[in-house]
mmCIF file of C-alpha atoms in Angstrom:
data_model
loop_
_atom_site.group_PDB
_atom_site.id
_atom_site.type_symbol
_atom_site.label_atom_id
_atom_site.label_comp_id
_atom_site.label_asym_id
_atom_site.label_seq_id
_atom_site.Cartn_x
_atom_site.Cartn_y
_atom_site.Cartn_z
ATOM 1 C CA MET A 1 97.843 85.617 81.525
ATOM 2 C CA ARG A 2 101.138 87.774 82.081
ATOM 3 C CA ALA A 3 104.016 86.022 83.199
ATOM 4 C CA PRO A 4 105.394 87.354 87.026
ATOM 5 C CA SER A 5 108.349 89.897 86.936
ATOM 6 C CA ARG A 6 111.779 88.965 87.405
ATOM 7 C CA ALA A 7 111.720 90.910 90.498
ATOM 8 C CA ALA A 8 108.511 89.426 91.869
ATOM 9 C CA THR A 9 109.728 85.845 90.731
ATOM 10 C CA GLY A 10 113.114 86.835 93.024
ATOM 11 C CA ALA A 11 110.879 87.957 95.983
ATOM 12 C CA LEU A 12 108.514 84.747 96.088
ATOM 13 C CA VAL A 13 111.790 82.783 95.652
ATOM 14 C CA LEU A 14 113.276 84.470 99.095
ATOM 15 C CA ASP A 15 110.230 84.772 100.607
ATOM 16 C CA LEU A 16 109.626 80.527 100.467
ATOM 17 C CA VAL A 17 113.611 80.220 101.610
ATOM 18 C CA ARG A 18 112.420 82.416 104.395
ATOM 19 C CA THR A 19 109.759 80.650 105.205
ATOM 20 C CA HIS A 20 110.769 77.028 104.976
ATOM 21 C CA GLY A 21 114.485 77.403 105.976
ATOM 22 C CA THR A 22 117.372 75.328 104.160
ATOM 23 C CA VAL A 23 115.947 74.043 100.911
ATOM 24 C CA SER A 24 116.710 72.983 97.455
ATOM 25 C CA ARG A 25 115.820 73.850 93.900
ATOM 26 C CA VAL A 26 113.620 71.187 93.285
ATOM 27 C CA GLU A 27 111.743 71.782 96.229
ATOM 28 C CA LEU A 28 111.714 75.653 95.612
ATOM 29 C CA ALA A 29 109.964 74.591 91.947
ATOM 30 C CA ASP A 30 107.258 72.120 93.630
ATOM 31 C CA ARG A 31 106.454 74.962 96.249
ATOM 32 C CA SER A 32 106.220 77.879 94.049
ATOM 33 C CA GLY A 33 104.836 76.290 90.826
ATOM 34 C CA LEU A 34 107.708 77.680 88.972
ATOM 35 C CA THR A 35 109.534 75.649 86.229
ATOM 36 C CA ALA A 36 112.806 74.161 86.927
ATOM 37 C CA ALA A 37 114.822 76.448 84.615
ATOM 38 C CA THR A 38 113.104 79.389 85.999
ATOM 39 C CA ILE A 39 114.217 78.633 89.491
ATOM 40 C CA THR A 40 117.837 77.723 87.885
ATOM 41 C CA HIS A 41 117.960 81.202 86.727
ATOM 42 C CA VAL A 42 116.338 82.846 89.831
ATOM 43 C CA VAL A 43 118.636 81.396 92.242
ATOM 44 C CA ARG A 44 121.666 82.029 89.991
ATOM 45 C CA ASP A 45 120.941 85.764 89.974
ATOM 46 C CA LEU A 46 120.406 85.590 94.096
ATOM 47 C CA LEU A 47 123.682 83.788 94.712
ATOM 48 C CA ALA A 48 125.276 86.490 92.753
ATOM 49 C CA GLU A 49 123.717 89.369 94.586
ATOM 50 C CA GLY A 50 124.655 87.500 98.094
ATOM 51 C CA LEU A 51 121.189 87.054 99.193
ATOM 52 C CA LEU A 52 121.123 83.033 99.157
ATOM 53 C CA ARG A 53 124.048 80.771 99.480
ATOM 54 C CA GLU A 54 124.810 77.183 99.348
ATOM 55 C CA VAL A 55 124.947 75.206 102.459
ATOM 56 C CA GLY A 56 125.497 71.597 101.134
ATOM 57 C CA ARG A 57 124.000 68.958 99.691
ATOM 58 C CA LEU A 58 121.228 66.274 100.261
ATOM 59 C CA THR A 59 121.839 62.918 99.581
ATOM 60 C CA GLY A 60 119.784 59.967 99.228
ATOM 61 C CA GLY A 61 116.937 58.970 97.064
ATOM 62 C CA VAL A 62 116.740 58.756 93.312
ATOM 63 C CA GLY A 63 119.531 61.118 91.257
ATOM 64 C CA SER A 64 122.413 63.498 92.061
ATOM 65 C CA PRO A 65 122.601 64.874 95.343
ATOM 66 C CA ARG A 66 120.503 68.593 95.573
ATOM 67 C CA ARG A 67 122.160 71.340 96.766
ATOM 68 C CA LEU A 68 120.787 72.711 99.817
ATOM 69 C CA LEU A 69 119.876 76.629 99.976
ATOM 70 C CA GLU A 70 119.539 79.124 102.273
ATOM 71 C CA LEU A 71 119.121 83.004 102.804
ATOM 72 C CA ASP A 72 122.191 85.149 103.710
ATOM 73 C CA ALA A 73 120.997 86.211 106.975
ATOM 74 C CA GLY A 74 123.249 89.019 107.048
ATOM 75 C CA ALA A 75 122.282 90.770 104.053
ATOM 76 C CA GLY A 76 119.873 93.552 105.512
ATOM 77 C CA TYR A 77 117.915 93.924 108.175
ATOM 78 C CA ALA A 78 114.317 95.560 108.642
ATOM 79 C CA VAL A 79 112.754 97.115 111.960
ATOM 80 C CA GLY A 80 109.066 96.393 112.709
ATOM 81 C CA VAL A 81 107.147 98.886 114.940
ATOM 82 C CA GLN A 82 104.065 98.193 116.467
ATOM 83 C CA LEU A 83 102.314 101.656 117.372
ATOM 84 C CA ASP A 84 99.338 101.600 119.769
ATOM 85 C CA ARG A 85 97.861 104.272 122.457
ATOM 86 C CA SER A 86 99.064 102.489 125.445
ATOM 87 C CA ALA A 87 102.328 100.435 124.779
ATOM 88 C CA SER A 88 104.023 100.006 121.740
ATOM 89 C CA SER A 89 107.091 97.831 120.618
ATOM 90 C CA VAL A 90 110.009 97.903 118.060
ATOM 91 C CA VAL A 91 111.629 94.782 116.957
ATOM 92 C CA VAL A 92 114.857 94.399 114.427
ATOM 93 C CA THR A 93 115.228 91.192 112.240
ATOM 94 C CA ASP A 94 117.748 90.379 110.011
ATOM 95 C CA PHE A 95 117.449 89.370 106.253
ATOM 96 C CA ALA A 96 115.980 85.625 107.633
ATOM 97 C CA GLY A 97 113.413 86.938 109.600
ATOM 98 C CA ARG A 98 114.794 86.230 112.582
ATOM 99 C CA ARG A 99 114.192 88.592 115.764
ATOM 100 C CA VAL A 100 117.646 89.912 116.445
ATOM 101 C CA ALA A 101 116.847 93.034 118.739
ATOM 102 C CA SER A 102 113.529 94.039 120.788
ATOM 103 C CA THR A 103 112.886 96.717 123.087
ATOM 104 C CA GLY A 104 109.217 98.264 124.676
ATOM 105 C CA VAL A 105 108.362 101.839 124.068
ATOM 106 C CA ARG A 106 105.602 103.853 125.263
ATOM 107 C CA GLY A 107 103.049 104.086 123.652
ATOM 108 C CA ALA A 108 100.905 107.030 121.782
ATOM 109 C CA GLY A 109 99.122 108.355 124.808
ATOM 110 C CA ARG A 110 97.653 111.889 123.928
ATOM 111 C CA GLY A 111 100.534 112.920 122.346
ATOM 112 C CA ARG A 112 100.589 114.478 118.631
ATOM 113 C CA PRO A 113 102.091 112.786 116.180
ATOM 114 C CA GLU A 114 104.567 115.171 115.731
ATOM 115 C CA GLU A 115 105.862 114.455 119.067
ATOM 116 C CA THR A 116 105.351 110.784 119.163
ATOM 117 C CA LEU A 117 107.279 109.997 115.964
ATOM 118 C CA PRO A 118 110.548 111.698 117.262
ATOM 119 C CA VAL A 119 110.782 109.966 119.950
ATOM 120 C CA LEU A 120 109.763 106.719 118.365
ATOM 121 C CA ALA A 121 112.637 107.166 116.061
ATOM 122 C CA ARG A 122 115.133 108.045 118.678
ATOM 123 C CA HIS A 123 114.036 104.250 120.084
ATOM 124 C CA ILE A 124 114.700 102.789 116.703
ATOM 125 C CA ASP A 125 118.462 104.763 116.537
ATOM 126 C CA LEU A 126 118.945 103.243 120.030
ATOM 127 C CA LEU A 127 117.875 99.708 119.276
ATOM 128 C CA LEU A 128 120.325 99.857 116.032
ATOM 129 C CA GLU A 129 123.003 101.231 117.550
ATOM 130 C CA GLY A 130 123.013 98.606 120.598
ATOM 131 C CA ALA A 131 122.599 95.792 118.436
ATOM 132 C CA GLY A 132 125.768 97.096 116.346
ATOM 133 C CA ILE A 133 123.817 97.219 112.747
ATOM 134 C CA ALA A 134 124.735 100.007 110.445
ATOM 135 C CA ARG A 135 121.960 102.372 109.302
ATOM 136 C CA GLY A 136 123.001 101.397 105.690
ATOM 137 C CA ARG A 137 122.488 97.725 106.072
ATOM 138 C CA VAL A 138 118.730 98.512 107.391
ATOM 139 C CA LEU A 139 116.202 97.808 104.257
ATOM 140 C CA GLY A 140 113.352 99.705 105.784
ATOM 141 C CA VAL A 141 110.902 100.033 108.670
ATOM 142 C CA GLY A 142 107.183 98.574 108.713
ATOM 143 C CA LEU A 143 105.258 100.830 111.069
ATOM 144 C CA VAL A 144 102.293 98.755 112.183
ATOM 145 C CA THR A 145 99.228 100.752 113.582
ATOM 146 C CA HIS A 146 95.252 100.403 113.825
ATOM 147 C CA GLY A 147 93.069 100.928 111.088
ATOM 148 C CA PRO A 148 91.605 102.078 108.676
ATOM 149 C CA GLN A 149 94.456 102.973 106.709
ATOM 150 C CA ASP A 150 95.712 104.539 103.374
ATOM 151 C CA ARG A 151 98.653 102.790 102.869
ATOM 152 C CA GLU A 152 99.661 104.196 99.886
ATOM 153 C CA ARG A 153 99.672 107.743 101.667
ATOM 154 C CA GLY A 154 100.836 106.485 105.214
ATOM 155 C CA THR A 155 98.238 107.608 107.036
ATOM 156 C CA VAL A 156 95.267 106.490 109.207
ATOM 157 C CA LEU A 157 91.891 107.589 108.531
ATOM 158 C CA THR A 158 90.594 107.481 112.054
ATOM 159 C CA GLY A 159 91.068 110.614 114.567
ATOM 160 C CA GLN A 160 92.654 108.334 117.166
ATOM 161 C CA PRO A 161 94.032 108.793 119.971
ATOM 162 C CA THR A 162 93.524 112.302 118.961
ATOM 163 C CA PRO A 163 91.914 114.299 116.216
ATOM 164 C CA GLU A 164 95.437 115.458 114.882
ATOM 165 C CA TRP A 165 96.248 111.703 113.817
ATOM 166 C CA ARG A 166 93.655 111.609 111.600
ATOM 167 C CA GLY A 167 95.210 112.158 108.013
ATOM 168 C CA PHE A 168 99.067 112.621 109.364
ATOM 169 C CA PRO A 169 101.637 111.777 106.662
ATOM 170 C CA LEU A 170 103.043 109.163 109.534
ATOM 171 C CA THR A 171 105.389 107.138 106.916
ATOM 172 C CA SER A 172 106.854 110.114 105.272
ATOM 173 C CA THR A 173 107.378 111.922 108.555
ATOM 174 C CA LEU A 174 109.166 109.226 109.914
ATOM 175 C CA SER A 175 111.157 108.096 107.011
ATOM 176 C CA GLY A 176 112.316 111.796 107.188
ATOM 177 C CA LEU A 177 113.669 111.669 110.742
ATOM 178 C CA LEU A 178 115.217 108.038 110.023
ATOM 179 C CA ASP A 179 116.581 108.257 106.455
ATOM 180 C CA LEU A 180 114.972 105.054 105.902
ATOM 181 C CA PRO A 181 112.071 104.147 103.748
ATOM 182 C CA VAL A 182 109.013 103.276 106.137
ATOM 183 C CA LEU A 183 105.765 101.188 105.128
ATOM 184 C CA LEU A 184 102.403 101.190 106.770
ATOM 185 C CA GLU A 185 100.391 98.038 107.666
ATOM 186 C CA ASN A 186 97.587 97.308 109.825
ATOM 187 C CA ASP A 187 98.305 95.788 113.233
ATOM 188 C CA ALA A 188 96.108 92.580 112.558
ATOM 189 C CA THR A 189 97.212 91.922 109.275
ATOM 190 C CA ALA A 190 100.914 92.502 110.405
ATOM 191 C CA ALA A 191 100.212 89.796 113.116
ATOM 192 C CA ALA A 192 98.660 87.254 110.301
ATOM 193 C CA VAL A 193 101.782 87.668 108.407
ATOM 194 C CA GLY A 194 103.734 87.209 111.596
ATOM 195 C CA GLU A 195 101.937 84.062 112.760
ATOM 196 C CA GLN A 196 102.042 82.594 108.703
ATOM 197 C CA TRP A 197 106.344 83.193 109.187
ATOM 198 C CA VAL A 198 106.499 81.527 112.370
ATOM 199 C CA GLY A 199 105.293 78.020 110.967
ATOM 200 C CA ALA A 200 103.406 76.736 113.968
ATOM 201 C CA LEU A 201 100.240 76.378 112.095
ATOM 202 C CA ASP A 202 99.423 73.460 110.192
ATOM 203 C CA VAL A 203 97.350 74.960 107.978
ATOM 204 C CA ASP A 204 97.813 77.760 105.212
ATOM 205 C CA THR A 205 94.652 79.377 105.588
ATOM 206 C CA PHE A 206 93.318 80.839 109.176
ATOM 207 C CA GLY A 207 92.321 84.039 110.443
ATOM 208 C CA VAL A 208 93.783 86.330 113.254
ATOM 209 C CA LEU A 209 92.211 87.863 116.117
ATOM 210 C CA TYR A 210 94.603 90.461 117.091
ATOM 211 C CA MET A 211 93.882 92.521 120.753
ATOM 212 C CA ALA A 212 95.843 95.180 121.988
ATOM 213 C CA THR A 213 94.033 98.780 122.922
ATOM 214 C CA GLY A 214 91.213 97.735 120.544
ATOM 215 C CA ILE A 215 90.380 95.047 118.684
ATOM 216 C CA GLY A 216 91.104 93.826 114.798
ATOM 217 C CA GLY A 217 91.170 90.913 112.497
ATOM 218 C CA GLY A 218 93.228 89.265 109.754
ATOM 219 C CA VAL A 219 92.807 86.517 107.402
ATOM 220 C CA VAL A 220 95.916 84.217 105.583
ATOM 221 C CA ALA A 221 93.836 82.212 102.486
ATOM 222 C CA GLY A 222 95.711 79.663 100.819
ATOM 223 C CA ALA A 223 99.183 81.127 102.122
ATOM 224 C CA GLU A 224 98.079 84.474 100.753
ATOM 225 C CA VAL A 225 97.229 87.647 103.080
ATOM 226 C CA TYR A 226 93.889 89.023 102.607
ATOM 227 C CA ARG A 227 93.627 92.440 101.800
ATOM 228 C CA GLY A 228 90.273 93.396 100.388
ATOM 229 C CA GLY A 229 89.485 95.968 98.289
ATOM 230 C CA THR A 230 90.925 99.021 99.881
ATOM 231 C CA GLY A 231 93.589 97.590 102.149
ATOM 232 C CA ASN A 232 91.342 97.909 104.954
ATOM 233 C CA PRO A 233 89.848 93.877 105.518
ATOM 234 C CA VAL A 234 88.537 92.320 108.298
ATOM 235 C CA GLU A 235 87.515 94.920 110.944
ATOM 236 C CA VAL A 236 85.785 92.770 113.294
ATOM 237 C CA GLY A 237 86.104 94.836 115.792
ATOM 238 C CA HIS A 238 83.456 97.171 114.069
ATOM 239 C CA ILE A 239 81.041 94.453 113.719
ATOM 240 C CA PRO A 240 78.065 95.462 115.661
ATOM 241 C CA VAL A 241 76.386 92.530 117.544
ATOM 242 C CA ASP A 242 74.301 94.216 119.779
ATOM 243 C CA PRO A 243 71.919 96.826 118.440
ATOM 244 C CA GLY A 244 71.435 98.512 121.755
ATOM 245 C CA GLY A 245 75.027 98.381 123.122
ATOM 246 C CA PRO A 246 77.318 101.135 123.867
ATOM 247 C CA ALA A 247 78.482 103.476 121.357
ATOM 248 C CA CYS A 248 81.811 102.631 119.562
ATOM 249 C CA ALA A 249 84.719 104.990 118.018
ATOM 250 C CA CYS A 250 83.484 104.154 114.391
ATOM 251 C CA GLY A 251 80.072 105.466 115.039
ATOM 252 C CA ASN A 252 77.958 101.932 115.591
ATOM 253 C CA ARG A 253 76.706 100.898 118.779
ATOM 254 C CA GLY A 254 77.494 97.071 120.187
ATOM 255 C CA CYS A 255 80.434 96.839 118.579
ATOM 256 C CA VAL A 256 82.659 93.936 119.335
ATOM 257 C CA GLU A 257 85.174 96.023 120.471
ATOM 258 C CA ALA A 258 82.939 98.156 122.640
ATOM 259 C CA LEU A 259 81.774 94.810 124.515
ATOM 260 C CA ALA A 260 84.638 92.807 124.351
ATOM 261 C CA GLY A 261 88.206 95.313 124.412
ATOM 262 C CA PRO A 262 90.523 95.945 126.881
ATOM 263 C CA GLY A 263 88.345 99.342 127.209
ATOM 264 C CA ALA A 264 85.219 97.619 128.046
ATOM 265 C CA VAL A 265 86.580 94.971 130.501
ATOM 266 C CA VAL A 266 88.060 98.141 132.493
ATOM 267 C CA ALA A 267 84.790 100.348 132.511
ATOM 268 C CA ALA A 268 82.993 97.260 133.810
ATOM 269 C CA ALA A 269 85.383 96.959 136.445
ATOM 270 C CA THR A 270 85.337 100.513 137.486
ATOM 271 C CA ARG A 271 81.453 100.023 137.895
ATOM 272 C CA GLU A 272 82.163 96.968 140.733
ATOM 273 C CA PRO A 273 81.918 98.815 144.164
ATOM 274 C CA GLY A 274 85.280 99.389 145.425
ATOM 275 C CA LEU A 275 87.112 96.944 142.421
ATOM 276 C CA ALA A 276 88.909 99.671 140.731
ATOM 277 C CA ALA A 277 90.561 100.982 144.295
ATOM 278 C CA ARG A 278 91.222 96.852 145.061
ATOM 279 C CA LEU A 279 93.119 96.534 141.710
ATOM 280 C CA ARG A 280 94.566 99.981 141.798
ATOM 281 C CA LEU A 281 93.204 100.885 138.028
ATOM 282 C CA ASP A 282 94.578 104.282 136.816
ATOM 283 C CA GLY A 283 91.409 105.336 135.246
ATOM 284 C CA ARG A 284 92.987 107.014 132.522
ATOM 285 C CA PRO A 285 92.939 106.350 128.682
ATOM 286 C CA ASP A 286 96.473 106.177 127.868
ATOM 287 C CA ALA A 287 96.837 103.250 130.871
ATOM 288 C CA ARG A 288 93.970 101.064 129.571
ATOM 289 C CA LEU A 289 96.139 98.473 128.628
ATOM 290 C CA ALA A 290 97.810 98.499 131.737
ATOM 291 C CA ASP A 291 94.638 98.665 134.030
ATOM 292 C CA PHE A 292 92.805 95.631 131.775
ATOM 293 C CA GLN A 293 96.439 93.616 132.789
ATOM 294 C CA ARG A 294 95.659 94.155 136.411
ATOM 295 C CA VAL A 295 92.047 92.951 136.215
ATOM 296 C CA ALA A 296 93.262 90.050 133.889
ATOM 297 C CA ARG A 297 96.224 88.982 136.852
ATOM 298 C CA ALA A 298 93.477 88.578 139.242
ATOM 299 C CA ALA A 299 91.053 86.914 136.573
ATOM 300 C CA VAL A 300 93.834 84.198 136.267
ATOM 301 C CA ALA A 301 94.416 84.210 139.922
ATOM 302 C CA GLY A 302 90.723 83.263 140.501
ATOM 303 C CA ASP A 303 89.382 86.646 141.878
ATOM 304 C CA PRO A 304 85.751 86.071 141.217
ATOM 305 C CA VAL A 305 84.173 89.148 139.901
ATOM 306 C CA PRO A 306 87.330 90.043 137.704
ATOM 307 C CA LEU A 307 87.227 86.458 136.340
ATOM 308 C CA ALA A 308 83.675 87.382 135.442
ATOM 309 C CA LEU A 309 84.518 90.120 133.688
ATOM 310 C CA VAL A 310 87.320 88.420 131.705
ATOM 311 C CA GLU A 311 85.106 85.479 130.502
ATOM 312 C CA ALA A 312 82.357 87.630 129.342
ATOM 313 C CA SER A 313 84.854 89.128 127.487
ATOM 314 C CA ALA A 314 86.187 85.892 126.056
ATOM 315 C CA ARG A 315 82.844 84.742 125.183
ATOM 316 C CA ARG A 316 82.131 87.855 123.165
ATOM 317 C CA LEU A 317 85.383 87.441 121.370
ATOM 318 C CA GLY A 318 84.264 83.904 120.536
ATOM 319 C CA THR A 319 81.260 85.175 118.675
ATOM 320 C CA ALA A 320 83.892 87.332 116.743
ATOM 321 C CA ALA A 321 85.642 84.349 116.039
ATOM 322 C CA VAL A 322 82.485 82.417 114.921
ATOM 323 C CA THR A 323 81.620 85.251 112.670
ATOM 324 C CA LEU A 324 85.108 85.342 111.093
ATOM 325 C CA MET A 325 85.477 81.389 110.788
ATOM 326 C CA ASN A 326 81.822 81.667 109.332
ATOM 327 C CA LEU A 327 82.352 83.967 107.097
ATOM 328 C CA PHE A 328 85.581 83.025 105.471
ATOM 329 C CA ASP A 329 85.576 79.098 105.812
ATOM 330 C CA LEU A 330 88.077 78.959 108.364
ATOM 331 C CA ASP A 331 88.823 76.231 110.947
ATOM 332 C CA THR A 332 91.394 78.035 112.975
ATOM 333 C CA VAL A 333 91.821 81.434 114.256
ATOM 334 C CA VAL A 334 95.011 82.911 116.631
ATOM 335 C CA LEU A 335 94.680 85.112 119.066
ATOM 336 C CA ALA A 336 97.205 87.746 119.004
ATOM 337 C CA GLY A 337 98.379 90.860 120.141
ATOM 338 C CA PRO A 338 99.521 92.555 123.813
ATOM 339 C CA ALA A 339 96.483 92.300 125.431
ATOM 340 C CA PHE A 340 96.494 88.577 125.851
ATOM 341 C CA GLY A 341 100.110 88.805 127.338
ATOM 342 C CA VAL A 342 98.172 87.729 130.893
ATOM 343 C CA ALA A 343 95.025 86.173 130.300
ATOM 344 C CA GLY A 344 95.649 84.562 126.940
ATOM 345 C CA ALA A 345 95.212 80.603 128.236
ATOM 346 C CA LEU A 346 91.974 81.691 129.638
ATOM 347 C CA TYR A 347 90.468 83.669 126.579
ATOM 348 C CA VAL A 348 91.299 80.447 124.395
ATOM 349 C CA ASP A 349 89.787 78.289 126.394
ATOM 350 C CA ARG A 350 86.273 80.477 126.785
ATOM 351 C CA ALA A 351 86.554 81.230 123.023
ATOM 352 C CA GLN A 352 86.790 77.334 122.043
ATOM 353 C CA GLU A 353 83.138 76.402 123.473
ATOM 354 C CA VAL A 354 81.902 79.674 121.776
ATOM 355 C CA VAL A 355 83.543 78.465 118.258
ATOM 356 C CA ASP A 356 82.766 74.770 119.437
ATOM 357 C CA ALA A 357 78.701 75.408 119.747
ATOM 358 C CA GLY A 358 78.661 78.080 116.690
ATOM 359 C CA ALA A 359 81.383 77.524 113.969
ATOM 360 C CA LEU A 360 80.184 76.030 110.659
ATOM 361 C CA ALA A 361 83.352 74.384 109.920
ATOM 362 C CA ARG A 362 82.945 71.976 113.030
ATOM 363 C CA LEU A 363 80.197 70.065 111.045
ATOM 364 C CA LEU A 364 83.394 68.784 108.714
ATOM 365 C CA ARG A 365 86.456 69.196 110.782
ATOM 366 C CA PRO A 366 87.903 70.362 113.944
ATOM 367 C CA VAL A 367 87.930 74.196 114.841
ATOM 368 C CA ARG A 368 90.343 75.491 116.903
ATOM 369 C CA VAL A 369 91.511 78.955 118.699
ATOM 370 C CA ARG A 370 94.884 79.060 119.358
ATOM 371 C CA LEU A 371 97.608 81.615 121.476
ATOM 372 C CA SER A 372 99.990 83.438 119.194
ATOM 373 C CA ARG A 373 103.746 82.325 120.241
ATOM 374 C CA ASP A 374 104.463 85.385 120.867
ATOM 375 C CA VAL A 375 101.749 87.618 121.728
ATOM 376 C CA GLY A 376 103.312 91.141 122.532
ATOM 377 C CA VAL A 377 105.125 91.535 119.381
ATOM 378 C CA SER A 378 103.555 89.113 117.010
ATOM 379 C CA ALA A 379 102.567 92.137 115.099
ATOM 380 C CA ALA A 380 106.114 94.238 114.971
ATOM 381 C CA VAL A 381 107.650 90.971 113.650
ATOM 382 C CA GLY A 382 105.270 91.217 111.264
ATOM 383 C CA GLY A 383 105.709 94.985 110.210
ATOM 384 C CA ALA A 384 109.424 94.078 109.430
ATOM 385 C CA LEU A 385 108.293 90.946 107.373
ATOM 386 C CA VAL A 386 106.024 93.233 105.410
ATOM 387 C CA VAL A 387 109.196 95.180 104.733
ATOM 388 C CA LEU A 388 111.234 91.900 103.502
ATOM 389 C CA ARG A 389 108.311 90.636 101.311
ATOM 390 C CA SER A 390 108.147 93.927 99.826
ATOM 391 C CA ALA A 391 110.752 95.564 96.501
ATOM 392 C CA LEU A 392 112.525 97.069 99.860
ATOM 393 C CA GLY A 393 113.367 93.670 100.535
ATOM 394 C CA ARG A 394 115.689 92.855 97.703
ATOM 395 C CA PRO A 395 118.746 94.818 98.398
ATOM 396 C CA ALA A 396 120.820 96.486 95.366
ATOM 397 C CA PRO A 397 124.029 94.413 94.963
ATOM 398 C CA ALA A 398 126.882 96.268 96.663
ATOM 399 C CA ALA A 399 128.746 98.465 93.892
ATOM 400 C CA PRO A 400 131.948 97.122 92.748
ATOM 401 C CA ALA A 401 134.965 99.386 94.579
ATOM 402 C CA GLU A 402 136.589 101.642 91.997
ATOM 403 C CA LEU A 403 140.097 100.939 90.931
ATOM 404 C CA THR A 404 142.545 103.179 92.458
ATOM 405 C CA SER A 405 146.684 103.484 91.007
ATOM 406 C CA ALA A 406 149.101 102.492 92.739
#
């Protein structure tokens, strides 16, 4: 078996320190499975590069005090962008993965990519400028979108929100506008990366159901993000659950997204006499998420008809959670994404009821549906973390200043 490269080993150590905070070399060896000698060499290099620093000693126990390490948070910054049809978000994290700035951005709407990306680039410029972060300190941008994607080419493989988006060179175009490297990532996968890093879960294997304008899924197995064969795994929103159901954009009928997504809830609300006018629903596709949040607010307030619509959506999402759990032997599923910003707790309660009845893991251990700590920007934060975990996340050491004569 080939040993991991020096760069890969360094990236692993950086990621472990980023995830666990202040740690010792002994803890790094235990958690990585690498030898103490390898950890010593890697840590020495990272200290010399200014990416790690020693912050004290841990006394007590047997042997010499352990020197504690942490990341130099100012060693670099990463940008994460969650781009959706209805609403988008941009975050900036430091090298330790902590969010230092964020902003909301208008969604793509019906705009063409060549119109949308310059506006997005301008928002990124303004956010960096406002945070006082020089462009040279930014390691890259993680652009997070719906799938399916060709991550290598930096394109989406579906004509959503308009046909012009299919195959458009998203990453190379945005990279040219910003003069920064740009990586493409699936929104649900990015949300899973974000949830894993936050450390709020007590398991290293779990699923994510991500809901913005549409519905996607992600899985972390043994602390590793599952990517499948083409980088488009766990498209749970496009699993048909009702062959006689409505047509879905993917070409199937009765998919989870077509039955339980925000568009399905808003469409059902407009069919209820007088409800669309009472809730002031806009009705345009570009306002779908905002309309859904109006229905969700009414549901949380106890309005009977909106409550019934949202609960029906939540139970269908619970069915998707059962599918995810039974396929991957999971006992935990996290709900993430901006659609859960208003009625997230309601979704958790109804989905939990379905999971308690149908997830096979319940026969051996408790099964849980949990709400993300930060539903609105979890995918954007995950996009920034994708940059930090990539080859971009190990900035080159600064070149020594040239000597000049007096």
